[in-house]
mmCIF file of C-alpha atoms in Angstrom:
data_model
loop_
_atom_site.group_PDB
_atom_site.id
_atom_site.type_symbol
_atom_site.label_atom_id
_atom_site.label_comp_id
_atom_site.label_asym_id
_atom_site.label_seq_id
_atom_site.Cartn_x
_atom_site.Cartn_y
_atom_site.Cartn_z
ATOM 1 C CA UNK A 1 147.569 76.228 236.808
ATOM 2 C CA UNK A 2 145.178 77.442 234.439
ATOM 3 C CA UNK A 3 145.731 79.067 231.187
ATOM 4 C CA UNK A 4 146.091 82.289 230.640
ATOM 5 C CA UNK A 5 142.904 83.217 228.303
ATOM 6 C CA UNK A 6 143.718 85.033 225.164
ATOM 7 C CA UNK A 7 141.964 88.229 223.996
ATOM 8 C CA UNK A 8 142.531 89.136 220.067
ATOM 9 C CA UNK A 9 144.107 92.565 219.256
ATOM 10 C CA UNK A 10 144.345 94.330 216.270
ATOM 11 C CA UNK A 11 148.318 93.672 216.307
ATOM 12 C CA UNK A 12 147.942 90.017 217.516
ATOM 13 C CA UNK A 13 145.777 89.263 213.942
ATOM 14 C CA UNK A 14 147.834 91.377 212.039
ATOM 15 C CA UNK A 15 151.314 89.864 212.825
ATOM 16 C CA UNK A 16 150.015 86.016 213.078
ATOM 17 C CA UNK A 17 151.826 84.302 210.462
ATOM 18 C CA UNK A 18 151.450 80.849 207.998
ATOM 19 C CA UNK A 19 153.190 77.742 208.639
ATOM 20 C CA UNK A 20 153.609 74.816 206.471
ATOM 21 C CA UNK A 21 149.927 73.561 207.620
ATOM 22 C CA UNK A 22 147.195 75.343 208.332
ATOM 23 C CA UNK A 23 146.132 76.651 212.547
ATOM 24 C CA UNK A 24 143.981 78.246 214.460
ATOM 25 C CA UNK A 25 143.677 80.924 217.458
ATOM 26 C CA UNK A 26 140.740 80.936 219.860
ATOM 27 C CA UNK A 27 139.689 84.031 222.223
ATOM 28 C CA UNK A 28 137.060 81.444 223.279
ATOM 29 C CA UNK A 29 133.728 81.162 223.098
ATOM 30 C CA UNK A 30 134.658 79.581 219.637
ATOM 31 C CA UNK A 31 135.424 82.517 218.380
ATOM 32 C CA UNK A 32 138.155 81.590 216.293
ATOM 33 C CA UNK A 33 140.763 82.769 213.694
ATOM 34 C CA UNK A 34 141.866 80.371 211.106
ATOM 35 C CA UNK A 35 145.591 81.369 209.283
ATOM 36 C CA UNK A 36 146.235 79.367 205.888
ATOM 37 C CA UNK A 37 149.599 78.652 204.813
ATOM 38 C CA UNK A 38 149.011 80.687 202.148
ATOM 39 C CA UNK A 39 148.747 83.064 204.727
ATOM 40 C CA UNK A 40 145.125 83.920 204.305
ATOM 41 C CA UNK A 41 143.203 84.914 207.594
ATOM 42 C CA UNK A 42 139.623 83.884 208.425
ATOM 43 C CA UNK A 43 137.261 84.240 210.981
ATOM 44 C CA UNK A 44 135.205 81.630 212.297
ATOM 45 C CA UNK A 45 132.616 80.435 215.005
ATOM 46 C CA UNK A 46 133.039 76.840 216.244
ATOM 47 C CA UNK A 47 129.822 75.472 218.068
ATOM 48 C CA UNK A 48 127.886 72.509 219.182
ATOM 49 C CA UNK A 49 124.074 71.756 218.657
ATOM 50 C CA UNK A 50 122.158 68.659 218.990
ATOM 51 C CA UNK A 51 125.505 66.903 220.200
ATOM 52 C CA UNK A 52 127.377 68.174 216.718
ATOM 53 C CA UNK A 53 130.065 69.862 216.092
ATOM 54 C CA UNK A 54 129.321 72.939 213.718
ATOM 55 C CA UNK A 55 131.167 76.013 212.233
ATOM 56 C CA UNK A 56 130.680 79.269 210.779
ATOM 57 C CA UNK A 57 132.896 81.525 208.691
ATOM 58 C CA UNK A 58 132.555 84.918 209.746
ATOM 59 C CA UNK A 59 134.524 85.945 207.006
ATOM 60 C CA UNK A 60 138.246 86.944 205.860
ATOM 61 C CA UNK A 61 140.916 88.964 207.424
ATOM 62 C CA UNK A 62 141.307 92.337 206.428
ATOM 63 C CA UNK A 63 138.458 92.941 204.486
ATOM 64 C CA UNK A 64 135.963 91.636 208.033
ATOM 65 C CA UNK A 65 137.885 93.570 210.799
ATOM 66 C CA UNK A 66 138.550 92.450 214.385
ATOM 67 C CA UNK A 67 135.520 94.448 215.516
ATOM 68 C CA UNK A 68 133.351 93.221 212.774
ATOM 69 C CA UNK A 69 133.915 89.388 213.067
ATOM 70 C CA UNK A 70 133.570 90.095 216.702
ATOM 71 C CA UNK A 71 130.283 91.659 216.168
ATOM 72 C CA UNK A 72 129.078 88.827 213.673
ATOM 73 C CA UNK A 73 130.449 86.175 216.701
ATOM 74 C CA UNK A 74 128.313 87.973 219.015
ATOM 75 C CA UNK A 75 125.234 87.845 217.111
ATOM 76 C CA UNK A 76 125.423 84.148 216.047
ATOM 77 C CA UNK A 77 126.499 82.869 219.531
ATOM 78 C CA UNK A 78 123.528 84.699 220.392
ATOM 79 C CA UNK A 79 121.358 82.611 218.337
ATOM 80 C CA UNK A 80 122.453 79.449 218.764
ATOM 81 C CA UNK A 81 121.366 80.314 223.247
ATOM 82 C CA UNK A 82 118.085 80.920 222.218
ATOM 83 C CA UNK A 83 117.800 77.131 220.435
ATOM 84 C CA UNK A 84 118.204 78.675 216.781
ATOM 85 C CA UNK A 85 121.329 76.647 214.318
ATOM 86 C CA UNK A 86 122.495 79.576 212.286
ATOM 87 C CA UNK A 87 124.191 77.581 209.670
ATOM 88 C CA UNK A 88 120.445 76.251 209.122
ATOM 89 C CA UNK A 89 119.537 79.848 208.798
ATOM 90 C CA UNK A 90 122.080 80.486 205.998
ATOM 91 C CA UNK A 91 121.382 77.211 204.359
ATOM 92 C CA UNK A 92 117.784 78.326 204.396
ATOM 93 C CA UNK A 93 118.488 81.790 203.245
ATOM 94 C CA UNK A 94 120.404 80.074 200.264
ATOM 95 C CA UNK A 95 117.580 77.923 198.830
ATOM 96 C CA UNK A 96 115.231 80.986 198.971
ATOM 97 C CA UNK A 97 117.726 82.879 197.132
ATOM 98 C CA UNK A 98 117.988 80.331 194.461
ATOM 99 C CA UNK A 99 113.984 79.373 194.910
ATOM 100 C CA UNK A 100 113.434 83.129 194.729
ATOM 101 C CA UNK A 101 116.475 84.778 193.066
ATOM 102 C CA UNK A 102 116.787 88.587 192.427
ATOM 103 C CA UNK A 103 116.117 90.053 188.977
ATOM 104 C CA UNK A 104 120.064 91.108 188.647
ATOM 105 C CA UNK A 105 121.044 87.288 189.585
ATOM 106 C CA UNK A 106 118.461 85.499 187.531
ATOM 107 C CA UNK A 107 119.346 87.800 184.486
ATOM 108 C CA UNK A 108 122.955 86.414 184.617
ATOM 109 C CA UNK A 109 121.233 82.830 184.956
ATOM 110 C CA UNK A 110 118.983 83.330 181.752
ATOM 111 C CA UNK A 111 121.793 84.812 179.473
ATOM 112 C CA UNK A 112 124.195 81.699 180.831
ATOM 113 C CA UNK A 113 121.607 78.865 180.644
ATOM 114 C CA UNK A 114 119.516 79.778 177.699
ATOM 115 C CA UNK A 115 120.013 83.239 175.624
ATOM 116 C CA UNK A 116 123.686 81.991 174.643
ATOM 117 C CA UNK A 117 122.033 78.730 173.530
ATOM 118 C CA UNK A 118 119.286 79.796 172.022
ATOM 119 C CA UNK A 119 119.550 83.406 170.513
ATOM 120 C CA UNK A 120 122.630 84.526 168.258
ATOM 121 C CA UNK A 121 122.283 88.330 169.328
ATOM 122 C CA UNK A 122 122.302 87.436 173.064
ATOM 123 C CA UNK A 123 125.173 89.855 173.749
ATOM 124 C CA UNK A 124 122.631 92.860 172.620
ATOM 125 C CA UNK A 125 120.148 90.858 174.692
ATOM 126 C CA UNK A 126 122.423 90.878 178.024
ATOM 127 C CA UNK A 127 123.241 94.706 177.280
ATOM 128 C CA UNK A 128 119.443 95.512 177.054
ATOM 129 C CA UNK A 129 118.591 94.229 180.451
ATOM 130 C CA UNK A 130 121.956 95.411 182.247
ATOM 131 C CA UNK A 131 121.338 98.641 181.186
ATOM 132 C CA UNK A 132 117.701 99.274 181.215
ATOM 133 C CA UNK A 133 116.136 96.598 183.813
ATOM 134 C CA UNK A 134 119.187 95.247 186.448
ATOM 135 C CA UNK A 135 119.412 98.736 187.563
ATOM 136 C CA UNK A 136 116.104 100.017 188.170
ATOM 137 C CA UNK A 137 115.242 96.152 189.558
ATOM 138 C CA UNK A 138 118.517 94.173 190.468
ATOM 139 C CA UNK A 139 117.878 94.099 194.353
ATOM 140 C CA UNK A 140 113.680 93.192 194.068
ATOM 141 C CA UNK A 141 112.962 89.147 193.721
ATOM 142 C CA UNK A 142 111.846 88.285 190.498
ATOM 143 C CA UNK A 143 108.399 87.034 191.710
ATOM 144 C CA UNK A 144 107.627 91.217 193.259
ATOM 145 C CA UNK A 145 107.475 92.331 189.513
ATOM 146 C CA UNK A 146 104.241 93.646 188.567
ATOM 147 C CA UNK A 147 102.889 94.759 185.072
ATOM 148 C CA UNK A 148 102.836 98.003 185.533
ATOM 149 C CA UNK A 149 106.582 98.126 186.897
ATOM 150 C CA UNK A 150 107.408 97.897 183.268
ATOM 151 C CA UNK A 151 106.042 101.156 182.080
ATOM 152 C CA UNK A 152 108.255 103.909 183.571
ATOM 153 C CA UNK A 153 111.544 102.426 182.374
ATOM 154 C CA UNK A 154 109.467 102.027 179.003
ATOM 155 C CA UNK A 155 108.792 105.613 178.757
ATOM 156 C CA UNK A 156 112.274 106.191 179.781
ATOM 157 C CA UNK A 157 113.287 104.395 176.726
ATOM 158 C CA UNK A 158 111.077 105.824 174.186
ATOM 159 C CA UNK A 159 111.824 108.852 174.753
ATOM 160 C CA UNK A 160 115.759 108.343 173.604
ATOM 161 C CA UNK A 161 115.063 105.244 171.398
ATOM 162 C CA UNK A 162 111.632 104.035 170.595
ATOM 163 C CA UNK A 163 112.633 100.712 168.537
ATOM 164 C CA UNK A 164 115.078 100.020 171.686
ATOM 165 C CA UNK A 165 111.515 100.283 173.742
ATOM 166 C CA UNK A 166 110.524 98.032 172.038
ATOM 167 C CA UNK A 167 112.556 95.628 172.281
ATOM 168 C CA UNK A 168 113.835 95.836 176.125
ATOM 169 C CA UNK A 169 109.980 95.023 176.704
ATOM 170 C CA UNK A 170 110.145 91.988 174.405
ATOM 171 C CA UNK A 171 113.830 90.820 175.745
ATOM 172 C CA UNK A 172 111.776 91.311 179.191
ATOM 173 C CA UNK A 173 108.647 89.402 177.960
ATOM 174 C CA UNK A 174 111.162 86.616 177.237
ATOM 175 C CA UNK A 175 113.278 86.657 180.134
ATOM 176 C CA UNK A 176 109.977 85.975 182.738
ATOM 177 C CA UNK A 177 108.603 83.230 179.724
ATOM 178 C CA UNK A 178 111.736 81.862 180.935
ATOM 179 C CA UNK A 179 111.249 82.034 184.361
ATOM 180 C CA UNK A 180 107.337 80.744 184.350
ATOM 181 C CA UNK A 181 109.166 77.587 182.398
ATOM 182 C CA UNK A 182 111.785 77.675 185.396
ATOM 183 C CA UNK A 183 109.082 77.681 188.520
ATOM 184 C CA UNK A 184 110.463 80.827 189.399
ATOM 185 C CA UNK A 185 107.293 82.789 188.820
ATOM 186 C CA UNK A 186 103.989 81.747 188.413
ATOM 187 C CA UNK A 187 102.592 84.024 185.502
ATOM 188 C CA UNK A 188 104.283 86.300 182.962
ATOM 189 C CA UNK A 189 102.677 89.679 184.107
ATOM 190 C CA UNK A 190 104.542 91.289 180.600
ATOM 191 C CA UNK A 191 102.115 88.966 178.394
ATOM 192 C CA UNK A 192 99.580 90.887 175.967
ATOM 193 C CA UNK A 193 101.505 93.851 176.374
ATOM 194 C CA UNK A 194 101.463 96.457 173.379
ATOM 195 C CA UNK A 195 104.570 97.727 171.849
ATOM 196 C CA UNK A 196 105.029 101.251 173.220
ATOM 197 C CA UNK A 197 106.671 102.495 170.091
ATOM 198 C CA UNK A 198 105.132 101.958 166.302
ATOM 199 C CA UNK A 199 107.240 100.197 164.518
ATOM 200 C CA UNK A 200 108.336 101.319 161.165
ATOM 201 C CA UNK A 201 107.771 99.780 158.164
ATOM 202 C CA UNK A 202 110.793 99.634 155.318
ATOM 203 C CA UNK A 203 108.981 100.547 152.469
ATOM 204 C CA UNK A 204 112.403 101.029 150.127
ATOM 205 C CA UNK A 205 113.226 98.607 147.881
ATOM 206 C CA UNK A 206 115.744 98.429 144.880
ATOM 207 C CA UNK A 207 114.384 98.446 141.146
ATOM 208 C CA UNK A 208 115.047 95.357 138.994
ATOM 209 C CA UNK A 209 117.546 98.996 136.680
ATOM 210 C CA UNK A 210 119.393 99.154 140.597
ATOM 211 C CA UNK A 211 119.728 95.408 140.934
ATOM 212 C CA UNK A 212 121.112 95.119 137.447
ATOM 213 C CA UNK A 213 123.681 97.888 138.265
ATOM 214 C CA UNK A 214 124.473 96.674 141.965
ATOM 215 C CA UNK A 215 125.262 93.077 140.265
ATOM 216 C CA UNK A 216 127.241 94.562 137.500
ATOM 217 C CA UNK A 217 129.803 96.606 139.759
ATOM 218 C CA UNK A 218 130.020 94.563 142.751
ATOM 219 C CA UNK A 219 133.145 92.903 141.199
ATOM 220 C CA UNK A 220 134.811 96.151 141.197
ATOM 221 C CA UNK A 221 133.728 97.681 144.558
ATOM 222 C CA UNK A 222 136.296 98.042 147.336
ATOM 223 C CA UNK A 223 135.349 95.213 149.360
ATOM 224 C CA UNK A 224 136.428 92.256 150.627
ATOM 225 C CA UNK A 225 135.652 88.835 148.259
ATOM 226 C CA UNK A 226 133.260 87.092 150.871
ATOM 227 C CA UNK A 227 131.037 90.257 151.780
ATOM 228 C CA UNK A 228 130.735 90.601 147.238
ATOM 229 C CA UNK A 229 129.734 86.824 147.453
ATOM 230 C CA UNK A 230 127.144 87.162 150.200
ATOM 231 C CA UNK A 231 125.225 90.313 148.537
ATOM 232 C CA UNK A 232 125.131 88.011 145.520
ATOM 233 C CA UNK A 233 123.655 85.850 147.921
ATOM 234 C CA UNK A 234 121.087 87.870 149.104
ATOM 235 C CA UNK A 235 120.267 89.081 145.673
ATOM 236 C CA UNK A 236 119.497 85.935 144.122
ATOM 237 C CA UNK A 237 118.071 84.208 147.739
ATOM 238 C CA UNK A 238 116.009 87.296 148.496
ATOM 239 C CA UNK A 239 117.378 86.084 152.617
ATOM 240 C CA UNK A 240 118.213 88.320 155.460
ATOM 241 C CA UNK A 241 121.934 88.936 155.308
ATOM 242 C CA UNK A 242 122.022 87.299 158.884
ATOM 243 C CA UNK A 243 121.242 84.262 157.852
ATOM 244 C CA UNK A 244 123.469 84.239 154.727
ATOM 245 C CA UNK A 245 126.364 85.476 157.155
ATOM 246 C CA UNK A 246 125.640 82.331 158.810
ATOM 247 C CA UNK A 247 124.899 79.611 155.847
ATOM 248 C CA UNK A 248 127.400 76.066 156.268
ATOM 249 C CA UNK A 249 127.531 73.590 154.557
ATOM 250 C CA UNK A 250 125.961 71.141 156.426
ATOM 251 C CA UNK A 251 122.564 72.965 154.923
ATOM 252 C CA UNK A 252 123.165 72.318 151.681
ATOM 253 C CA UNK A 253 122.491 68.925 150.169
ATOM 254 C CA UNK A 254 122.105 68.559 146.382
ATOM 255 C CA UNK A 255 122.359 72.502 145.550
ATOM 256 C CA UNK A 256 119.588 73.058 147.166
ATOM 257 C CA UNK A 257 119.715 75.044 150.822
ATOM 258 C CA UNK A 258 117.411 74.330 153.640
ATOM 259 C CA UNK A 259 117.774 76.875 156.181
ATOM 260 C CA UNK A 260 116.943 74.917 159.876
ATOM 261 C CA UNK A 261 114.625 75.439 162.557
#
């Protein structure tokens, strides 16, 4: 007597439930539904080529429908009668994603791998290029930039914040430096490129009467002990505050400071 072949339902999937170890359902075909003790539902294809045994997830139970998985079944099965593996397709589609990653994934990869290591203001750096490049270039491949797909979102810019201009095109510059170093590109097409906005000079400085005065009632100014000590610091350094902010003691050696590479 043969067995009576089961077709999948809507209600069928829905009311399948876990058991201590994990089981599957088959329509046939190898079109398959995988339920998790957890009770997790998955869809999968389970195939043969060259004499081995392959598989496929299709995806997971609600958020891939019955009709969907059975439409993504139907398409690989397809494949795999015409003499095409389509695991070896994803697999392939994989590398070239990391060979060949988008700007919006390759973004997340240069903050992660080098601005965190490398640059103390990398937080500005990773809101810069979320919120003025990723948008405008998430989806493209990095290697489809061009030069002069820098200079609308530049004008953009400008035309809020010209220092920000700026630097977005220099946080740019250095994010395809780092992919030329990476293989992921072959050139750096934002090289040689001008600043769009002039950059202003400070031209204010304090006389030796306001130093005198700033020294004198820094004691009694309402602020904290540390910040007083640090624009002593600066004072008698003549150093950027960032870098007195972040002086240690490991720098100093015989009272004399030696600020590192």
């Amino acid at each position: 007597m043969s067995k009576k072949k089961i077709v999948f339902t809507d209600a069928m999937i829905k009311n399948l439930k876990p058991k201590p170890l994990k089981y599957t359902r088959s329509e046939g075909n190898g079109f398959t539904v995988r339920v998790m003790p957890t009770s997790s539902k998955t869809w999968h294809y389970l195939y043969s080529f060259d004499g081995k045994r392959r598989e496929i997830h299709l995806g997971s139970y609600p958020d891939v429908n019955l009709e969907t998985a059975r439409d993504k079944f139907e398409a690989v099965k397809k494949k795999v009668k015409n003499g095409i593996d389509p695991l070896v397709e994803l697999e392939q589609v994989a590398l070239d994603r990391k060979l060949k990653p988008s700007v919006a994934d390759f973004v997340r990869e240069y903050i992660e791998n080098y601005a965190k290591k490398h640059n103390k203001g990398w937080k500005e750096i990773e809101r810069a290029l979320n919120a003025s490049i990723v948008p405008s270039w998430g989806k493209r491949k990095m290697n489809d930039i061009i030069r002069r797909d820098i200079f609308p979102l530049l004008d953009e810019i400008e035309k809020r914040a010209p220092i920000m201009a700026n630097r977005t095109l220099a946080y740019v510059r250095k994010l395809f430096s780092y992919a030329v170093k990476r293989c992921v590109v072959e050139i750096n097409p934002f090289m040689g490129l001008d600043a769009p906005a002039p950059a202003k000079v400070r031209e204010r400085n304090l006389s030796f009467v306001e130093i005198r005065e700033l020294w004198k009632n820094l004691d009694n100014a309402k602020m904290s002990y540390s910040i007083k000590r640090a624009l002593k610091l600066i004072l008698v350094t003549g150093q950027r505050p960032g870098e007195i902010i972040g002086i240690h003691s490991s720098e100093i050696e015989d009272r004399w400071w030696t600020l590192p590479a």
